[in-house]
């Protein structure tokens, strides 16, 4: 064993990493275990499981049980196929299949109950959604053991105590610290690799909760922070955080290092590498975070580094741009009128109306003339949002204080990210000249006061050209 033998590592495997990638994941655990004395594994459900579980439950609520039947068969088969491949001992394999079979039976029962009630409550949906991780831990732990590494599965309901906000539960860190150390420390002391369910927790009364879709990253960060671990590694199916979406920009490359504030902007703007809540617990605890590829484990991936106040210092403005992302299928909604000037409460009522439709708003702009407020919303929600605004402002529209509420055609939001923008003048000038030179028209702009990113709204037809043009500022 190397110098790391007393150090603790938390490794999280995502859905594809334990679906088709499970043989790789097992090998990675085995190899890593040779270097790190204490390894905790956190796993997602196998890819496709959570969607099928939730889809079955929502259909069951409408009285349709056909999806449930095919989902149950798919879950049984997919886990059994992996067990055939990865659990050599036949008695052990039979045991895993039986345990997973029992969870599938309870899935079927839960969905039947939902169909009788005709309603799937958030609490019931969490009970159903949790089953994917409860299946995958049993299988992955047995597979790791079959590869010669002693292991034990643990359900995070024993570790992560949350409030009862089902589907978006929030952990109680003090209680979680106490429980996690009590359960995991003895296992680690014995040299076992605990395999813990991502995504889930439990209330004080023992009801199962989930931390939100994609929440297994967050689970790994929580456990890493409370143990505490020295490092948290997120194993996924890409090489790390990239300079752009490689489907749009073929010469996009992986960033070796990204600051926490940069990755936070990327997570919100659709780069989907890390669940946005993952960052806070590890930053607060000063723990290292790395993103790496289960399908290319020798690649170093991306290291997340603390914000050093400067970000990446640049010689000239082009070098501070680290990554470019695009969120498509948006529309801009504008509410405008001269009567809005100096009237308090217009913005509050506007966003109150938007919130009533259950939509979250990725971008807002208002110029100081206060003649209009403009914001982006997902394409499909724009109609009902315009309707809600026309209702809320019916009087002002009649009196002419508000002239109109309108929406654009499909737009995309580009975001240019780079922590070094804070200290480098001229970045936005460079960004806009680059867009101008490529004939991209800018519809709206927003820059947060953190100065880590600039967001630019453009016509959706220009997306690819614009992303490529901005990417030239990074990779020449
Ligand atoms: N299985 C959960 C989901 O699909 C959690 C995760 O994978 O992170 O949302
Ligand atoms: Mg994920």
XYZ file of C-alpha atoms and ligand atoms in Angstrom:
486
model
C 0.000 0.000 0.000
C 1.136 3.508 -0.760
C 1.306 6.659 1.330
C -2.451 7.023 0.966
C -3.244 4.000 3.116
C -4.718 6.026 5.965
C -6.515 8.430 3.679
C -10.203 8.274 2.830
C -11.595 8.440 -0.680
C -15.270 8.655 -1.677
C -15.956 7.497 -5.237
C -19.325 7.962 -6.873
C -20.392 6.007 -9.940
C -23.159 7.376 -12.165
C -25.861 5.430 -13.987
C -23.914 4.434 -17.100
C -20.867 3.673 -14.928
C -22.866 0.947 -13.190
C -24.992 -0.008 -16.205
C -22.856 -1.043 -19.190
C -19.856 0.256 -17.253
C -20.199 -1.930 -14.167
C -17.281 -4.229 -15.104
C -15.071 -1.115 -15.411
C -16.394 0.275 -12.129
C -15.486 -2.945 -10.328
C -11.986 -2.871 -11.779
C -11.593 0.792 -10.796
C -12.587 0.020 -7.201
C -10.114 -2.835 -7.120
C -7.261 -0.750 -8.528
C -7.996 2.242 -6.324
C -8.272 0.084 -3.227
C -4.636 -0.853 -3.713
C -3.673 2.817 -3.204
C -6.228 4.140 -0.757
C -6.728 2.458 2.591
C -10.265 3.665 3.080
C -12.621 3.722 0.110
C -16.343 4.467 0.212
C -18.337 3.835 -2.962
C -21.567 5.728 -3.676
C -23.651 4.510 -6.570
C -26.535 5.654 -8.736
C -29.171 3.279 -9.977
C -28.171 1.528 -13.214
C -28.880 3.848 -16.148
C -32.521 3.853 -17.153
C -33.774 2.478 -13.830
C -34.915 5.704 -12.133
C -36.757 6.956 -15.232
C -38.577 3.647 -15.554
C -39.495 3.532 -11.871
C -40.935 7.049 -11.884
C -42.624 6.638 -15.229
C -44.370 3.493 -13.991
C -45.589 5.307 -10.883
C -46.993 8.305 -12.770
C -48.738 6.023 -15.261
C -50.077 3.887 -12.415
C -51.646 7.035 -10.950
C -53.648 7.289 -14.200
C -54.694 3.663 -13.963
C -52.215 2.429 -16.581
C -50.145 -0.542 -15.361
C -48.647 -1.652 -18.681
C -45.479 0.413 -18.204
C -45.106 -1.081 -14.734
C -45.073 -4.596 -16.165
C -42.400 -3.910 -18.740
C -40.338 -1.870 -16.250
C -40.409 -4.696 -13.704
C -39.274 -7.189 -16.353
C -36.517 -4.837 -17.553
C -35.230 -4.271 -13.997
C -35.173 -8.001 -13.292
C -33.370 -8.819 -16.531
C -30.847 -5.976 -16.473
C -29.702 -6.703 -12.944
C -29.628 -10.459 -13.534
C -27.493 -10.014 -16.679
C -24.942 -7.979 -14.747
C -24.993 -10.473 -11.883
C -24.303 -13.304 -14.354
C -21.289 -11.439 -15.612
C -19.913 -10.111 -12.353
C -20.887 -12.343 -9.437
C -19.000 -15.606 -9.858
C -20.286 -17.531 -6.857
C -23.656 -19.057 -7.748
C -25.073 -19.034 -4.214
C -24.122 -15.377 -3.778
C -25.574 -14.563 -7.176
C -28.844 -16.283 -6.301
C -28.990 -14.299 -3.086
C -28.490 -10.986 -4.903
C -31.159 -11.880 -7.442
C -33.559 -12.805 -4.644
C -32.964 -9.540 -2.796
C -33.403 -7.496 -5.963
C -36.504 -9.569 -6.775
C -37.993 -8.599 -3.400
C -37.403 -4.913 -4.169
C -39.062 -5.346 -7.560
C -42.042 -6.981 -5.818
C -42.379 -3.980 -3.548
C -42.140 -1.706 -6.591
C -45.089 -3.551 -8.124
C -47.043 -3.323 -4.864
C -46.364 0.385 -4.479
C -47.510 1.081 -8.035
C -50.668 -0.984 -7.536
C -51.439 1.030 -4.400
C -50.823 4.243 -6.370
C -53.208 3.095 -9.076
C -55.905 2.319 -6.494
C -55.496 5.770 -4.957
C -55.339 7.367 -8.392
C -52.578 9.640 -7.143
C -48.820 9.498 -6.643
C -47.822 11.736 -3.735
C -44.268 13.105 -3.561
C -43.698 10.753 -0.660
C -44.843 7.724 -2.673
C -42.720 8.816 -5.641
C -39.647 8.943 -3.407
C -40.343 5.456 -2.078
C -40.545 4.222 -5.691
C -37.546 6.210 -7.001
C -35.304 5.000 -4.163
C -35.623 1.399 -5.334
C -33.143 1.814 -8.208
C -30.241 2.633 -5.894
C -31.399 0.045 -3.377
C -31.050 -2.556 -6.148
C -27.751 -1.328 -7.575
C -25.909 -1.293 -4.225
C -26.648 -4.957 -3.634
C -25.393 -5.944 -7.041
C -22.331 -3.680 -7.108
C -21.240 -4.706 -3.622
C -21.464 -8.409 -4.538
C -19.564 -7.756 -7.775
C -16.784 -5.932 -5.905
C -16.562 -8.786 -3.436
C -16.434 -11.273 -6.294
C -13.404 -9.363 -7.605
C -11.643 -10.026 -4.310
C -12.344 -6.820 -2.381
C -14.380 -7.313 0.822
C -17.458 -5.097 0.652
C -20.791 -4.390 2.310
C -23.770 -2.461 0.965
C -25.288 0.296 3.061
C -28.571 2.125 2.527
C -28.132 5.859 2.971
C -31.397 5.948 4.917
C -29.161 4.917 7.819
C -26.705 7.758 7.151
C -28.336 10.822 5.651
C -31.055 12.367 7.795
C -33.192 14.853 5.869
C -36.227 17.068 6.304
C -39.503 15.874 4.796
C -39.376 17.882 1.598
C -39.947 14.810 -0.516
C -38.250 14.842 -3.939
C -35.917 17.707 -2.905
C -34.974 16.804 0.641
C -32.356 18.776 2.522
C -29.869 17.003 4.807
C -29.312 17.772 8.467
C -25.517 17.848 8.483
C -25.034 17.473 12.251
C -27.182 14.333 12.478
C -25.774 13.005 9.219
C -22.217 13.407 10.496
C -22.957 11.444 13.629
C -24.793 8.630 11.811
C -22.341 8.339 8.944
C -19.326 8.045 11.211
C -21.104 5.574 13.479
C -22.047 3.270 10.583
C -19.160 3.655 8.140
C -16.110 4.016 10.393
C -16.214 0.448 11.780
C -16.591 -0.939 8.234
C -13.626 1.109 7.003
C -11.593 0.089 10.053
C -12.195 -3.544 9.094
C -10.942 -2.870 5.577
C -14.354 -3.257 3.929
C -15.474 -1.097 1.011
C -18.966 0.213 1.868
C -21.185 0.600 -1.195
C -23.756 3.264 -0.373
C -26.962 4.192 -2.200
C -26.732 7.631 -3.798
C -29.744 9.928 -4.145
C -31.637 8.896 -1.007
C -31.976 9.704 2.670
C -34.648 9.354 5.328
C -36.622 11.584 7.667
C -36.404 11.358 11.444
C -39.418 9.014 11.308
C -37.742 6.790 8.745
C -39.668 7.790 5.592
C -37.468 7.513 2.498
C -36.636 10.805 0.797
C -34.653 11.724 -2.308
C -32.286 14.646 -2.807
C -33.537 15.548 -6.302
C -32.892 14.013 -9.721
C -29.214 13.440 -10.356
C -28.697 13.692 -6.600
C -26.129 10.904 -6.222
C -23.323 13.395 -6.837
C -24.687 15.377 -3.924
C -24.823 12.225 -1.758
C -21.128 11.631 -2.435
C -20.312 15.233 -1.512
C -22.341 14.984 1.707
C -20.645 11.754 2.787
C -17.241 13.100 1.770
C -17.800 16.232 3.836
C -19.041 14.515 6.992
C -16.603 11.585 7.192
C -14.510 13.644 6.291
C -12.796 12.257 3.182
C -9.596 13.584 1.649
C -10.952 13.405 -1.871
C -14.239 12.841 -3.683
C -14.100 11.418 -7.211
C -17.146 11.493 -9.467
C -16.951 8.731 -12.086
C -19.042 9.499 -15.132
C -19.055 8.765 -18.864
C -17.081 11.760 -20.150
C -13.463 12.790 -19.549
C -14.442 15.706 -17.311
C -15.583 19.260 -17.800
C -15.137 20.248 -21.422
C -14.583 23.595 -23.083
C -17.813 23.065 -25.056
C -20.282 20.362 -26.026
C -18.236 18.103 -28.340
C -21.354 17.415 -30.408
C -21.384 21.103 -31.368
C -17.646 21.739 -31.375
C -15.500 18.813 -32.529
C -12.246 20.264 -31.141
C -13.670 20.793 -27.648
C -11.267 19.524 -25.018
C -11.250 18.560 -21.369
C -10.202 21.180 -18.842
C -7.572 19.873 -16.437
C -8.679 22.299 -13.727
C -11.824 24.281 -13.122
C -12.552 26.541 -10.173
C -15.610 25.928 -8.033
C -17.222 29.152 -9.161
C -16.691 28.228 -12.816
C -18.207 24.795 -12.428
C -21.157 26.281 -10.583
C -21.908 28.446 -13.624
C -21.463 25.462 -15.920
C -23.754 23.278 -13.868
C -26.536 25.859 -13.968
C -26.093 26.425 -17.654
C -26.782 22.936 -18.777
C -23.380 21.277 -18.838
C -24.868 18.526 -16.676
C -21.536 17.310 -15.402
C -22.240 17.717 -11.728
C -25.374 18.167 -9.708
C -25.235 21.860 -8.694
C -25.573 21.103 -4.984
C -22.441 18.933 -5.016
C -20.004 21.799 -4.757
C -21.003 23.501 -1.524
C -20.318 20.693 1.011
C -16.894 19.873 -0.430
C -15.833 23.517 -0.701
C -16.963 24.180 2.857
C -15.001 21.164 4.098
C -11.924 21.932 1.941
C -12.080 18.551 0.213
C -10.666 17.816 -3.235
C -13.113 16.961 -6.019
C -12.327 15.248 -9.282
C -14.435 14.224 -12.251
C -13.240 11.186 -14.155
C -14.337 8.798 -16.863
C -15.250 5.192 -16.027
C -14.729 4.330 -19.687
C -11.306 5.970 -19.868
C -9.885 5.616 -16.353
C -6.285 6.501 -17.192
C -7.365 9.990 -18.280
C -6.742 12.446 -15.414
C -10.178 14.073 -15.846
C -10.951 17.462 -14.340
C -9.836 18.645 -10.903
C -12.011 21.159 -9.139
C -9.888 23.770 -7.429
C -10.691 26.440 -4.863
C -11.456 29.922 -6.077
C -8.177 31.663 -5.509
C -9.761 35.064 -5.894
C -8.171 35.614 -9.265
C -9.344 32.674 -11.187
C -7.069 32.015 -14.065
C -4.916 35.083 -14.716
C -4.737 35.886 -18.329
C -2.242 37.670 -20.494
C -4.986 38.985 -22.750
C -8.744 38.941 -22.707
C -9.160 35.953 -25.028
C -7.455 33.621 -22.565
C -9.860 34.060 -19.691
C -12.705 32.310 -21.438
C -12.603 28.715 -20.235
C -15.800 27.201 -21.539
C -18.865 27.980 -23.644
C -22.225 26.346 -23.135
C -25.611 26.651 -24.776
C -29.088 25.993 -23.444
C -31.482 25.579 -26.273
C -35.241 25.575 -26.595
C -35.883 28.777 -24.733
C -38.006 31.823 -25.430
C -37.642 35.383 -24.235
C -40.710 36.873 -22.609
C -40.876 40.669 -22.369
C -43.256 42.814 -20.417
C -43.024 46.440 -21.450
C -44.633 49.821 -20.927
C -43.728 53.375 -20.015
C -45.989 53.223 -16.978
C -43.611 50.738 -15.304
C -40.969 53.374 -14.550
C -40.436 53.798 -10.829
C -43.413 51.634 -9.857
C -42.367 49.227 -7.103
C -43.603 45.678 -7.231
C -43.780 45.084 -10.989
C -40.844 42.675 -10.910
C -42.201 40.887 -7.843
C -45.604 40.428 -9.458
C -44.028 39.353 -12.736
C -41.935 36.616 -11.165
C -44.741 35.673 -8.784
C -46.850 34.959 -11.869
C -44.025 32.968 -13.456
C -43.492 30.991 -10.257
C -47.197 30.129 -10.165
C -46.667 28.157 -13.384
C -43.903 26.120 -11.694
C -41.193 27.429 -14.042
C -37.682 28.351 -13.038
C -36.116 31.273 -14.899
C -32.559 30.870 -16.221
C -31.912 34.516 -17.223
C -33.343 37.961 -16.452
C -32.506 41.427 -17.772
C -33.870 44.856 -17.052
C -32.326 48.112 -18.212
C -32.277 51.078 -15.839
C -34.904 52.889 -17.899
C -37.314 50.349 -16.375
C -39.379 50.328 -19.533
C -39.295 46.565 -19.787
C -38.374 43.361 -18.031
C -37.190 40.524 -20.159
C -36.475 36.943 -19.144
C -35.922 33.518 -20.632
C -38.139 30.505 -20.032
C -38.277 27.003 -21.477
C -39.926 27.069 -24.894
C -42.933 24.959 -23.927
C -43.791 27.065 -20.883
C -43.791 30.442 -22.629
C -47.459 30.362 -23.701
C -48.828 29.712 -20.262
C -46.462 32.268 -18.734
C -47.621 34.999 -21.089
C -51.196 34.037 -20.149
C -50.422 34.235 -16.439
C -48.800 37.668 -16.869
C -51.748 39.004 -18.840
C -53.980 37.944 -15.967
C -51.848 39.439 -13.238
C -51.447 42.742 -15.079
C -54.965 42.891 -16.565
C -55.630 46.295 -15.017
C -52.313 47.843 -16.056
C -52.772 46.530 -19.574
C -56.220 48.089 -19.725
C -54.965 51.414 -18.348
C -52.027 51.429 -20.744
C -49.365 51.451 -17.990
C -48.137 48.233 -19.509
C -48.201 48.184 -23.290
C -47.792 44.509 -23.918
C -46.502 41.122 -22.882
C -44.886 39.207 -25.709
C -42.526 36.391 -26.502
C -39.889 35.658 -29.108
C -39.466 32.608 -31.275
C -37.042 29.945 -30.150
C -33.788 31.299 -28.729
C -30.678 29.849 -27.112
C -28.727 31.129 -24.127
C -24.971 31.016 -24.608
C -22.846 31.267 -21.524
C -19.193 32.137 -21.585
C -17.489 31.060 -18.371
C -14.154 32.069 -16.887
C -13.277 33.124 -13.340
C -10.472 35.334 -14.670
C -13.026 37.735 -16.173
C -13.215 39.517 -12.841
C -9.824 41.046 -13.257
C -9.410 41.251 -16.976
C -10.922 44.216 -18.757
C -12.107 43.819 -22.287
C -13.472 40.278 -22.156
C -17.002 41.226 -23.069
C -15.695 43.466 -25.845
C -13.808 40.543 -27.260
C -16.806 38.220 -26.924
C -19.144 40.606 -28.723
C -16.692 41.411 -31.512
C -16.238 37.726 -32.079
C -20.011 37.257 -32.372
C -20.282 40.304 -34.610
C -17.526 39.019 -36.862
C -19.510 35.808 -37.299
C -22.707 37.645 -38.004
C -24.513 36.557 -34.844
C -27.149 38.977 -33.623
C -27.424 39.419 -29.838
C -30.961 39.668 -28.443
C -30.225 40.095 -24.732
C -27.303 39.978 -22.323
C -26.871 39.199 -18.638
C -23.807 39.221 -16.484
C -23.967 38.304 -12.836
C -22.102 40.497 -10.391
C -19.804 37.563 -9.668
C -18.331 38.256 -13.133
C -17.641 34.583 -13.664
C -19.842 34.323 -16.716
C -21.611 36.320 -19.377
C -24.857 35.031 -20.805
C -25.993 36.005 -24.254
C -29.331 35.293 -25.842
C -29.302 34.603 -29.571
C -31.629 33.266 -32.211
C -31.624 29.499 -31.941
C -30.635 29.083 -35.594
C -27.293 30.770 -34.792
C -26.398 28.456 -31.897
C -23.821 26.241 -33.522
C -22.067 29.053 -35.363
C -21.959 31.185 -32.208
C -20.639 28.434 -29.950
C -17.927 27.606 -32.474
C -16.969 31.264 -32.838
C -16.660 31.755 -29.092
C -14.828 28.478 -28.713
C -12.122 29.833 -31.026
C -11.278 32.188 -28.161
C -10.332 29.145 -26.080
C -8.801 26.687 -28.518
C -7.160 28.422 -31.404
N -30.755 7.692 -9.976
C -31.042 9.068 -9.689
C -31.490 9.789 -10.958
O -31.485 9.219 -12.021
C -29.924 9.767 -9.017
C -28.637 9.846 -9.808
O -28.433 9.085 -10.746
O -27.799 10.670 -9.472
O -31.869 10.917 -10.882
Mg -25.585 12.532 -12.855
